Coordinates of C-alpha atoms in Angstrom, one line a residue:
M15 CA 167.4 94.4 235.2
A16 CA 165.5 95.8 232.2
A17 CA 163.8 99.2 232.5
A18 CA 160.4 97.6 231.7
T19 CA 160.9 95.2 234.6
R20 CA 161.8 98.0 237.0
A21 CA 158.7 99.9 235.9
M22 CA 156.5 97.0 237.0
A23 CA 157.9 97.4 240.5
V24 CA 156.2 100.7 241.0
A25 CA 154.0 100.3 244.0
G26 CA 150.3 99.9 243.1
Q27 CA 150.9 98.3 239.7
T28 CA 149.3 95.0 239.1
T29 CA 151.3 92.0 238.2
S30 CA 151.1 88.2 238.7
C31 CA 153.6 85.9 240.2
L32 CA 154.8 82.3 239.8
L33 CA 152.6 79.7 241.4
S34 CA 149.5 81.9 241.2
K35 CA 147.2 83.1 238.6
R36 CA 145.6 85.7 240.9
P37 CA 146.8 89.3 240.3
F38 CA 147.9 91.4 243.2
T39 CA 149.2 94.9 243.7
L40 CA 152.6 95.4 245.4
K41 CA 150.8 96.9 248.4
Q42 CA 149.0 93.6 249.0
K43 CA 150.3 90.4 250.4
P44 CA 150.2 87.6 247.9
Q45 CA 148.1 84.5 248.7
F46 CA 150.8 81.9 248.2
S47 CA 154.3 81.0 249.3
N48 CA 157.0 82.4 247.0
L49 CA 159.7 85.0 246.6
C50 CA 159.6 87.7 243.9
F51 CA 162.6 89.8 242.8
Y52 CA 162.4 93.4 241.5
N53 CA 165.7 94.7 240.4
K54 CA 167.3 91.7 242.2
R55 CA 165.6 92.8 245.5
V56 CA 163.4 90.6 247.5
V57 CA 159.8 91.9 247.8
F58 CA 158.0 89.0 249.4
S59 CA 159.3 85.9 251.3
S60 CA 157.9 83.0 253.1
S61 CA 158.4 79.2 252.7
K62 CA 161.1 77.6 250.7
R63 CA 160.2 77.8 247.0
L64 CA 162.0 78.6 243.8
F65 CA 163.0 82.2 244.1
S66 CA 161.9 83.7 240.7
C67 CA 158.8 85.3 239.2
S68 CA 158.0 84.2 235.7
A69 CA 155.5 87.0 235.2
I70 CA 157.6 90.0 236.1
Y71 CA 160.2 89.5 233.3
N72 CA 159.1 88.1 230.0
P73 CA 162.3 86.5 228.6
Q74 CA 161.9 87.7 225.0
V75 CA 165.6 88.5 224.9
Q76 CA 167.7 89.2 222.0
I77 CA 171.4 88.4 221.6
K78 CA 174.1 90.8 220.5
E79 CA 177.6 89.7 219.5
E80 CA 180.6 91.9 220.0
G81 CA 184.0 90.9 218.5
Q82 CA 184.7 87.9 216.4
P83 CA 184.0 84.3 217.5
E84 CA 187.1 82.4 218.7
T85 CA 188.9 85.5 219.7
L86 CA 189.7 86.9 223.2
D87 CA 187.4 89.9 222.5
Y88 CA 184.3 87.9 221.6
R89 CA 181.2 88.5 223.8
L90 CA 177.6 87.5 223.4
F91 CA 175.4 89.8 225.3
F92 CA 171.7 89.5 226.0
T93 CA 169.4 92.5 225.6
D94 CA 165.7 93.3 226.2
N95 CA 163.3 94.5 223.6
S96 CA 164.5 98.1 224.1
G97 CA 168.1 97.1 223.3
K98 CA 169.3 97.4 226.9
K99 CA 171.7 94.8 228.2
V100 CA 170.4 92.2 230.7
S101 CA 172.2 89.4 232.5
P102 CA 171.4 85.9 231.4
W103 CA 172.4 84.7 234.8
H104 CA 170.4 87.2 237.0
D105 CA 167.6 88.6 234.8
I106 CA 166.1 85.6 233.1
P107 CA 163.7 83.8 235.4
L108 CA 164.6 80.2 236.4
H109 CA 161.2 78.7 236.8
I110 CA 158.5 78.7 234.1
G111 CA 156.0 76.5 235.9
D112 CA 154.9 72.8 236.0
G113 CA 158.4 71.6 236.5
V114 CA 159.8 73.4 233.5
F115 CA 162.8 75.7 233.6
N116 CA 164.7 78.1 231.4
F117 CA 168.0 76.8 230.1
I118 CA 170.6 79.0 228.4
V119 CA 172.9 77.2 225.9
E120 CA 176.6 78.1 226.3
I121 CA 178.1 75.2 224.2
P122 CA 176.2 73.5 221.3
K123 CA 176.5 69.8 221.0
E124 CA 179.2 68.5 218.7
S125 CA 181.5 71.5 219.4
S126 CA 184.6 71.9 221.4
A127 CA 185.1 75.7 222.2
K128 CA 184.6 76.1 226.0
M129 CA 182.1 78.9 226.1
E130 CA 180.7 80.1 229.4
V131 CA 178.9 83.0 231.1
A132 CA 181.4 85.5 232.3
T133 CA 180.2 85.7 235.9
D134 CA 182.8 88.4 236.8
E135 CA 181.8 90.8 234.0
L136 CA 179.0 93.4 233.8
Y137 CA 175.8 91.8 232.4
T138 CA 177.6 88.4 232.5
P139 CA 177.9 87.8 228.7
I140 CA 178.9 84.5 227.2
K141 CA 182.6 84.4 226.2
Q142 CA 185.2 81.7 225.5
D143 CA 187.0 80.6 228.5
T144 CA 190.8 81.2 228.7
K145 CA 193.8 79.6 230.4
K146 CA 197.1 81.5 230.6
G147 CA 195.8 84.0 228.1
K148 CA 194.8 81.4 225.5
L149 CA 191.4 80.3 224.4
R150 CA 190.2 77.0 225.8
Y151 CA 188.9 74.0 223.9
Y152 CA 187.8 70.6 225.0
P153 CA 190.1 67.8 223.8
Y154 CA 187.1 66.4 221.9
N155 CA 183.5 67.5 221.0
I156 CA 180.9 67.5 223.7
N157 CA 178.0 65.3 222.6
W158 CA 175.1 67.3 224.2
N159 CA 174.0 70.9 224.4
Y160 CA 175.5 72.3 227.5
G161 CA 174.8 75.5 229.5
L162 CA 173.3 76.9 232.7
L163 CA 170.2 77.4 234.7
P164 CA 169.7 81.1 235.4
Q165 CA 169.2 82.3 239.0
T166 CA 171.2 79.4 240.5
W167 CA 174.5 79.5 242.3
E168 CA 176.8 76.8 243.8
D169 CA 177.9 78.5 247.0
P170 CA 181.7 78.0 247.5
S171 CA 181.2 78.5 251.3
F172 CA 178.7 75.6 251.6
A173 CA 180.1 72.1 252.3
N174 CA 177.6 69.5 251.0
A175 CA 177.5 66.7 253.5
E176 CA 175.8 64.4 251.0
V177 CA 178.6 64.7 248.5
D178 CA 181.8 64.2 250.5
G179 CA 181.7 67.6 252.1
A180 CA 182.6 69.2 248.7
F181 CA 182.1 73.0 248.4
G182 CA 180.3 74.7 245.6
D183 CA 182.2 75.8 242.5
N184 CA 181.0 79.4 242.6
D185 CA 179.1 79.1 239.3
P186 CA 175.5 78.7 238.1
V187 CA 174.3 75.1 237.9
D188 CA 175.2 73.3 234.7
V189 CA 172.8 71.5 232.4
V190 CA 173.4 68.7 230.0
E191 CA 170.5 68.8 227.5
I192 CA 170.2 65.4 225.7
G193 CA 167.8 66.3 222.9
Q194 CA 168.7 65.5 219.3
T195 CA 168.9 69.0 217.9
Q196 CA 172.2 71.0 217.9
R197 CA 171.4 74.4 219.4
K198 CA 173.2 77.7 219.1
I199 CA 175.2 79.7 221.6
G200 CA 172.7 81.9 223.5
D201 CA 169.6 79.8 222.8
L202 CA 167.0 80.0 225.5
L203 CA 165.2 76.7 225.9
K204 CA 162.4 75.3 228.0
V205 CA 163.6 72.1 229.6
K206 CA 162.5 69.6 232.2
P207 CA 165.1 68.0 234.5
L208 CA 165.4 64.2 234.4
G209 CA 168.3 63.6 236.9
V210 CA 171.5 64.9 238.2
L211 CA 175.2 64.0 238.5
A212 CA 177.3 65.2 241.4
M213 CA 180.7 65.8 239.8
I214 CA 183.6 66.7 242.0
D215 CA 186.2 68.7 240.1
E216 CA 189.4 69.2 242.1
G217 CA 187.4 69.1 245.3
E218 CA 184.6 71.4 244.2
L219 CA 181.0 70.3 243.7
D220 CA 179.9 70.9 240.1
W221 CA 176.3 69.7 239.6
K222 CA 175.3 68.4 236.2
I223 CA 171.5 68.5 235.7
V224 CA 170.5 66.1 232.9
A225 CA 167.5 67.6 231.1
I226 CA 165.6 67.6 227.8
S227 CA 164.1 70.4 225.8
L228 CA 160.3 70.3 225.6
D229 CA 160.4 70.6 221.8
D230 CA 162.4 67.4 221.4
P231 CA 160.5 64.5 219.8
K232 CA 161.2 62.3 222.8
A233 CA 160.4 64.8 225.5
T234 CA 157.1 63.3 226.3
L235 CA 158.6 59.9 226.8
V236 CA 161.2 60.8 229.4
N237 CA 160.4 62.1 232.9
D238 CA 163.0 60.5 235.1
V239 CA 166.4 58.7 235.0
D240 CA 164.8 55.3 234.3
D241 CA 163.2 56.8 231.2
V242 CA 166.5 58.1 230.0
E243 CA 168.0 54.7 230.3
K244 CA 165.1 53.2 228.3
H245 CA 164.8 55.8 225.5
F246 CA 168.4 57.1 225.5
P247 CA 170.3 53.9 226.4
G248 CA 173.8 54.5 227.6
T249 CA 173.5 58.2 227.7
L250 CA 173.8 58.7 231.5
T251 CA 177.0 56.6 231.5
A252 CA 178.3 58.5 228.5
I253 CA 177.7 61.8 230.2
R254 CA 179.4 60.7 233.4
D255 CA 182.4 59.2 231.5
W256 CA 182.8 62.3 229.3
F257 CA 183.0 64.7 232.3
R258 CA 185.1 62.2 234.3
D259 CA 187.8 62.0 231.6
Y260 CA 187.9 65.3 229.6
K261 CA 190.8 66.8 231.6
I262 CA 193.0 63.7 231.3
P263 CA 194.5 64.7 228.0
D264 CA 195.8 67.9 229.7
G265 CA 197.6 65.8 232.3
K266 CA 195.0 66.3 235.1
P267 CA 193.4 63.5 237.1
A268 CA 190.0 62.2 236.3
N269 CA 187.1 63.9 237.9
K270 CA 185.1 62.1 240.6
F271 CA 181.4 61.7 241.3
G272 CA 179.4 61.5 244.5
L273 CA 176.0 59.9 245.1
G274 CA 177.3 56.4 244.3
N275 CA 178.9 57.5 241.0
K276 CA 175.4 57.4 239.4
A277 CA 172.8 59.9 238.3
A278 CA 170.3 60.7 241.0
N279 CA 166.6 60.9 240.1
K280 CA 164.4 63.8 239.1
D281 CA 163.3 64.6 242.6
Y282 CA 166.9 64.9 243.7
A283 CA 167.6 67.2 240.7
L284 CA 164.7 69.4 241.7
K285 CA 166.1 69.5 245.2
V286 CA 169.5 70.7 243.9
I287 CA 167.8 73.3 241.7
T288 CA 165.8 74.6 244.7
E289 CA 168.8 74.8 247.0
T290 CA 171.0 76.5 244.5
N291 CA 168.3 79.0 243.7
E292 CA 168.1 79.8 247.4
S293 CA 171.9 80.3 247.4
W294 CA 171.5 82.7 244.4
A295 CA 168.8 84.6 246.3
K296 CA 171.3 85.1 249.2
L297 CA 173.9 86.2 246.7
V298 CA 171.8 88.9 245.1
K299 CA 170.6 90.1 248.5
R300 CA 174.2 90.4 249.4
S301 CA 173.8 88.1 252.4
A302 CA 176.4 85.9 250.9
S303 CA 179.8 87.2 249.7
A304 CA 179.9 87.9 246.0
G305 CA 183.7 88.3 245.8
E306 CA 184.5 89.2 242.2
L307 CA 181.1 88.0 240.8
S308 CA 179.0 90.6 239.0
L309 CA 175.5 91.1 240.3
V310 CA 174.5 93.3 237.4

């Protein structure tokens, strides 16, 4: 994590934590239920909450490109204000407050290069995915901004009884942002979840959170899946069908979906976010096996 962040972890310094506006020193016990991370280490713990502290790391990150886009060497790194690299997966807080979350764009809408956070590389930069040494592209453009929720992880050792017993796909949780603006790779947006699709990809559970950026003109109109159907008619079906069919041109079978083949509501999406945030907490505490994943 950034040096400035580590500095705040010195005992006796005052900071403030998510879900509370009351300052406290690290020698004191906070008067709320939450977990805070300093250098990816748990400081406090109690009841089940979103495991991030929005106040200890101000996500005024910069991006730094290395290599040329659409080459095997291309990487988009995130840095803090001092120029030191930070991980978009581990070091950017998940929760902002009031049901709002940080979202990192990997793939802009109306593009086809399959970009993703490199979870097995130091500082987890964004790169273009490969297969058999070649860059991967979707067979057609994706119609929404696509990316991840930081500080989440779909545990590959956990079988979800609600979704056909499927195991997690070992990645951060994906987000499909339905706003009208085409974003850029590496953009950090504030979004609110509206629903979630339970995609099953070759037996692995790959959640798709449907969300909208707070700066979208229609953001105030949509707060749940029913609102999406009203103000973005056909969008939920289009998202499901896109992710169901995108591998078919490569000769693979269609993906499947749990939860009745429909998008679950906002409350269920928040449940997914909380559970996968808890899994991430276990990962960075090393109480879950990281395998080849980078925790830096």
